[in-house]
Amino acid sequence: MKITRIWFDADYIYGETESGKKYRQSLLWYPGLKNATERERMDYRFGFRGIHWRKLDVDVSFDSFTHEDAEPSALQRFFLTHREIKVSEFAKMIGIDATLLRNYINGFKKPSKERERVILDGIHALADDYAAAAF
């Protein structure tokens, strides 16, 4: 599959193939594009396998438009929008491997319902700590 035209809105990158089929994927996967100006977003090149933004150092493969996870899950969305949370330290706090948590966040692995509960409980514990802060 080859994308021949792209465009953006505030939350998505859209792609259209030669046959006119349209796809979209969340810009949360590409913070460099999400935070870019319209001018920076339009400074790209099509390659054999995808689209490249040289000045932004961002690549989007054509195949990524067809992935099932074009829209992040709630767990992924949380970590993709809260980049201030250091994943390795958070993983240590909840007692799971940091690489495994990164794989969940990046969509390479899917957590079980039990593991999702452990992660969510950790997020709630962190929120409780923040809420209890007093100066």
mmCIF file of C-alpha atoms in Angstrom:
data_model
loop_
_atom_site.group_PDB
_atom_site.id
_atom_site.type_symbol
_atom_site.label_atom_id
_atom_site.label_comp_id
_atom_site.label_asym_id
_atom_site.label_seq_id
_atom_site.Cartn_x
_atom_site.Cartn_y
_atom_site.Cartn_z
ATOM 1 C CA MET A 1 0.000 0.000 0.000
ATOM 2 C CA LYS A 2 1.292 3.462 -0.848
ATOM 3 C CA ILE A 3 -0.042 6.753 0.444
ATOM 4 C CA THR A 4 0.012 9.452 -2.238
ATOM 5 C CA ARG A 5 -1.545 12.383 -0.359
ATOM 6 C CA ILE A 6 -1.517 13.473 3.283
ATOM 7 C CA TRP A 7 -3.181 16.159 5.383
ATOM 8 C CA PHE A 8 -3.636 16.986 9.050
ATOM 9 C CA ASP A 9 -6.055 18.266 11.615
ATOM 10 C CA ALA A 10 -5.290 18.976 15.275
ATOM 11 C CA ASP A 11 -5.368 15.305 16.288
ATOM 12 C CA TYR A 12 -4.715 13.159 13.211
ATOM 13 C CA ILE A 13 -2.589 12.627 10.165
ATOM 14 C CA TYR A 14 -4.657 11.447 7.208
ATOM 15 C CA GLY A 15 -3.450 9.543 4.199
ATOM 16 C CA GLU A 16 -5.010 8.660 0.863
ATOM 17 C CA THR A 17 -3.863 5.889 -1.472
ATOM 18 C CA GLU A 18 -3.692 5.928 -5.253
ATOM 19 C CA SER A 19 -7.051 4.135 -5.315
ATOM 20 C CA GLY A 20 -8.678 6.810 -3.131
ATOM 21 C CA LYS A 21 -8.864 4.804 0.116
ATOM 22 C CA LYS A 22 -8.469 7.071 3.141
ATOM 23 C CA TYR A 23 -6.775 6.275 6.447
ATOM 24 C CA ARG A 24 -5.961 8.175 9.608
ATOM 25 C CA GLN A 25 -3.820 7.731 12.682
ATOM 26 C CA SER A 26 -3.454 9.678 15.881
ATOM 27 C CA LEU A 27 -0.745 12.307 16.108
ATOM 28 C CA LEU A 28 -0.146 11.137 19.689
ATOM 29 C CA TRP A 29 2.088 8.483 18.093
ATOM 30 C CA TYR A 30 4.154 11.284 16.508
ATOM 31 C CA PRO A 31 4.768 14.113 19.002
ATOM 32 C CA GLY A 32 7.184 15.774 16.580
ATOM 33 C CA LEU A 33 4.352 16.155 14.074
ATOM 34 C CA LYS A 34 1.709 16.966 16.696
ATOM 35 C CA ASN A 35 3.780 19.896 17.977
ATOM 36 C CA ALA A 36 4.939 21.046 14.532
ATOM 37 C CA THR A 37 3.689 24.097 12.702
ATOM 38 C CA GLU A 38 1.638 23.662 9.545
ATOM 39 C CA ARG A 39 4.650 24.808 7.520
ATOM 40 C CA GLU A 40 6.882 22.178 9.188
ATOM 41 C CA ARG A 41 4.257 19.487 8.630
ATOM 42 C CA MET A 42 4.107 20.236 4.926
ATOM 43 C CA ASP A 43 7.898 19.951 4.487
ATOM 44 C CA TYR A 44 8.022 16.197 3.814
ATOM 45 C CA ARG A 45 9.083 13.689 1.194
ATOM 46 C CA PHE A 46 7.540 10.444 0.080
ATOM 47 C CA GLY A 47 9.915 7.491 0.091
ATOM 48 C CA PHE A 48 9.579 3.877 -0.943
ATOM 49 C CA ARG A 49 8.191 2.792 2.433
ATOM 50 C CA GLY A 50 6.817 5.950 3.964
ATOM 51 C CA ILE A 51 6.925 9.663 4.559
ATOM 52 C CA HIS A 52 9.911 11.529 5.967
ATOM 53 C CA TRP A 53 10.167 14.944 7.629
ATOM 54 C CA ARG A 54 13.883 15.694 7.557
ATOM 55 C CA LYS A 55 13.838 18.836 9.690
ATOM 56 C CA LEU A 56 11.596 17.187 12.292
ATOM 57 C CA ASP A 57 13.410 13.826 12.130
ATOM 58 C CA VAL A 58 10.083 12.003 11.868
ATOM 59 C CA ASP A 59 9.200 8.992 9.739
ATOM 60 C CA VAL A 60 5.736 7.523 9.171
ATOM 61 C CA SER A 61 5.564 4.233 7.310
ATOM 62 C CA PHE A 62 2.817 3.635 4.785
ATOM 63 C CA ASP A 63 1.977 0.386 6.596
ATOM 64 C CA SER A 64 1.377 2.233 9.888
ATOM 65 C CA PHE A 65 -1.808 3.695 8.411
ATOM 66 C CA THR A 66 -3.316 0.203 8.271
ATOM 67 C CA HIS A 67 -2.417 -0.851 11.825
ATOM 68 C CA GLU A 68 -5.312 -1.718 14.087
ATOM 69 C CA ASP A 69 -4.015 0.688 16.736
ATOM 70 C CA ALA A 70 -4.204 3.881 14.695
ATOM 71 C CA GLU A 71 -6.050 5.241 17.725
ATOM 72 C CA PRO A 72 -4.267 4.747 21.073
ATOM 73 C CA SER A 73 -6.016 2.767 23.805
ATOM 74 C CA ALA A 74 -6.912 4.590 27.034
ATOM 75 C CA LEU A 75 -3.729 3.281 28.687
ATOM 76 C CA GLN A 76 -1.572 4.354 25.735
ATOM 77 C CA ARG A 77 -3.304 7.730 25.515
ATOM 78 C CA PHE A 78 -2.587 8.395 29.194
ATOM 79 C CA PHE A 79 1.148 7.831 28.882
ATOM 80 C CA LEU A 80 1.407 9.502 25.462
ATOM 81 C CA THR A 81 -0.222 12.660 26.834
ATOM 82 C CA HIS A 82 1.655 12.598 30.159
ATOM 83 C CA ARG A 83 5.240 12.403 28.991
ATOM 84 C CA GLU A 84 6.304 14.006 32.266
ATOM 85 C CA ILE A 85 5.903 10.583 33.885
ATOM 86 C CA LYS A 86 9.188 8.702 33.682
ATOM 87 C CA VAL A 87 8.090 5.261 32.471
ATOM 88 C CA SER A 88 11.028 3.413 34.015
ATOM 89 C CA GLU A 89 10.376 4.873 37.481
ATOM 90 C CA PHE A 90 6.634 4.359 37.227
ATOM 91 C CA ALA A 91 7.191 0.703 36.214
ATOM 92 C CA LYS A 92 9.487 0.231 39.208
ATOM 93 C CA MET A 93 6.860 1.760 41.488
ATOM 94 C CA ILE A 94 4.173 -0.715 40.346
ATOM 95 C CA GLY A 95 6.553 -3.683 40.177
ATOM 96 C CA ILE A 96 6.649 -4.466 36.478
ATOM 97 C CA ASP A 97 9.456 -4.472 33.946
ATOM 98 C CA ALA A 98 9.990 -1.058 32.319
ATOM 99 C CA THR A 99 10.521 -2.577 28.870
ATOM 100 C CA LEU A 100 7.231 -4.426 29.178
ATOM 101 C CA LEU A 101 5.405 -1.220 30.137
ATOM 102 C CA ARG A 102 6.977 0.583 27.167
ATOM 103 C CA ASN A 103 5.802 -2.274 24.932
ATOM 104 C CA TYR A 104 2.261 -1.771 26.236
ATOM 105 C CA ILE A 105 2.478 1.981 25.645
ATOM 106 C CA ASN A 106 3.899 1.589 22.131
ATOM 107 C CA GLY A 107 1.418 -1.108 21.143
ATOM 108 C CA PHE A 108 3.918 -3.946 20.702
ATOM 109 C CA LYS A 109 2.173 -5.944 23.439
ATOM 110 C CA LYS A 110 -1.278 -5.862 24.957
ATOM 111 C CA PRO A 111 -1.675 -6.098 28.737
ATOM 112 C CA SER A 112 -4.067 -8.562 30.329
ATOM 113 C CA LYS A 113 -7.045 -7.149 32.247
ATOM 114 C CA GLU A 114 -5.212 -7.960 35.484
ATOM 115 C CA ARG A 115 -2.094 -6.082 34.325
ATOM 116 C CA GLU A 116 -4.216 -3.126 33.204
ATOM 117 C CA ARG A 117 -5.661 -3.037 36.742
ATOM 118 C CA VAL A 118 -2.148 -2.965 38.274
ATOM 119 C CA ILE A 119 -1.200 -0.058 35.992
ATOM 120 C CA LEU A 120 -4.429 1.839 36.670
ATOM 121 C CA ASP A 121 -4.045 1.329 40.424
ATOM 122 C CA GLY A 122 -0.520 2.758 40.115
ATOM 123 C CA ILE A 123 -1.838 5.794 38.239
ATOM 124 C CA HIS A 124 -4.458 6.336 40.956
ATOM 125 C CA ALA A 125 -1.807 6.004 43.699
ATOM 126 C CA LEU A 126 0.334 8.588 41.929
ATOM 127 C CA ALA A 127 -2.681 10.910 41.611
ATOM 128 C CA ASP A 128 -3.412 10.492 45.326
ATOM 129 C CA ASP A 129 0.206 11.440 46.123
ATOM 130 C CA TYR A 130 -0.049 14.541 43.961
ATOM 131 C CA ALA A 131 -3.407 15.508 45.473
ATOM 132 C CA ALA A 132 -2.020 15.162 49.023
ATOM 133 C CA ALA A 133 0.865 17.548 48.369
ATOM 134 C CA ALA A 134 0.740 20.641 50.531
ATOM 135 C CA PHE A 135 3.152 23.543 50.831
#
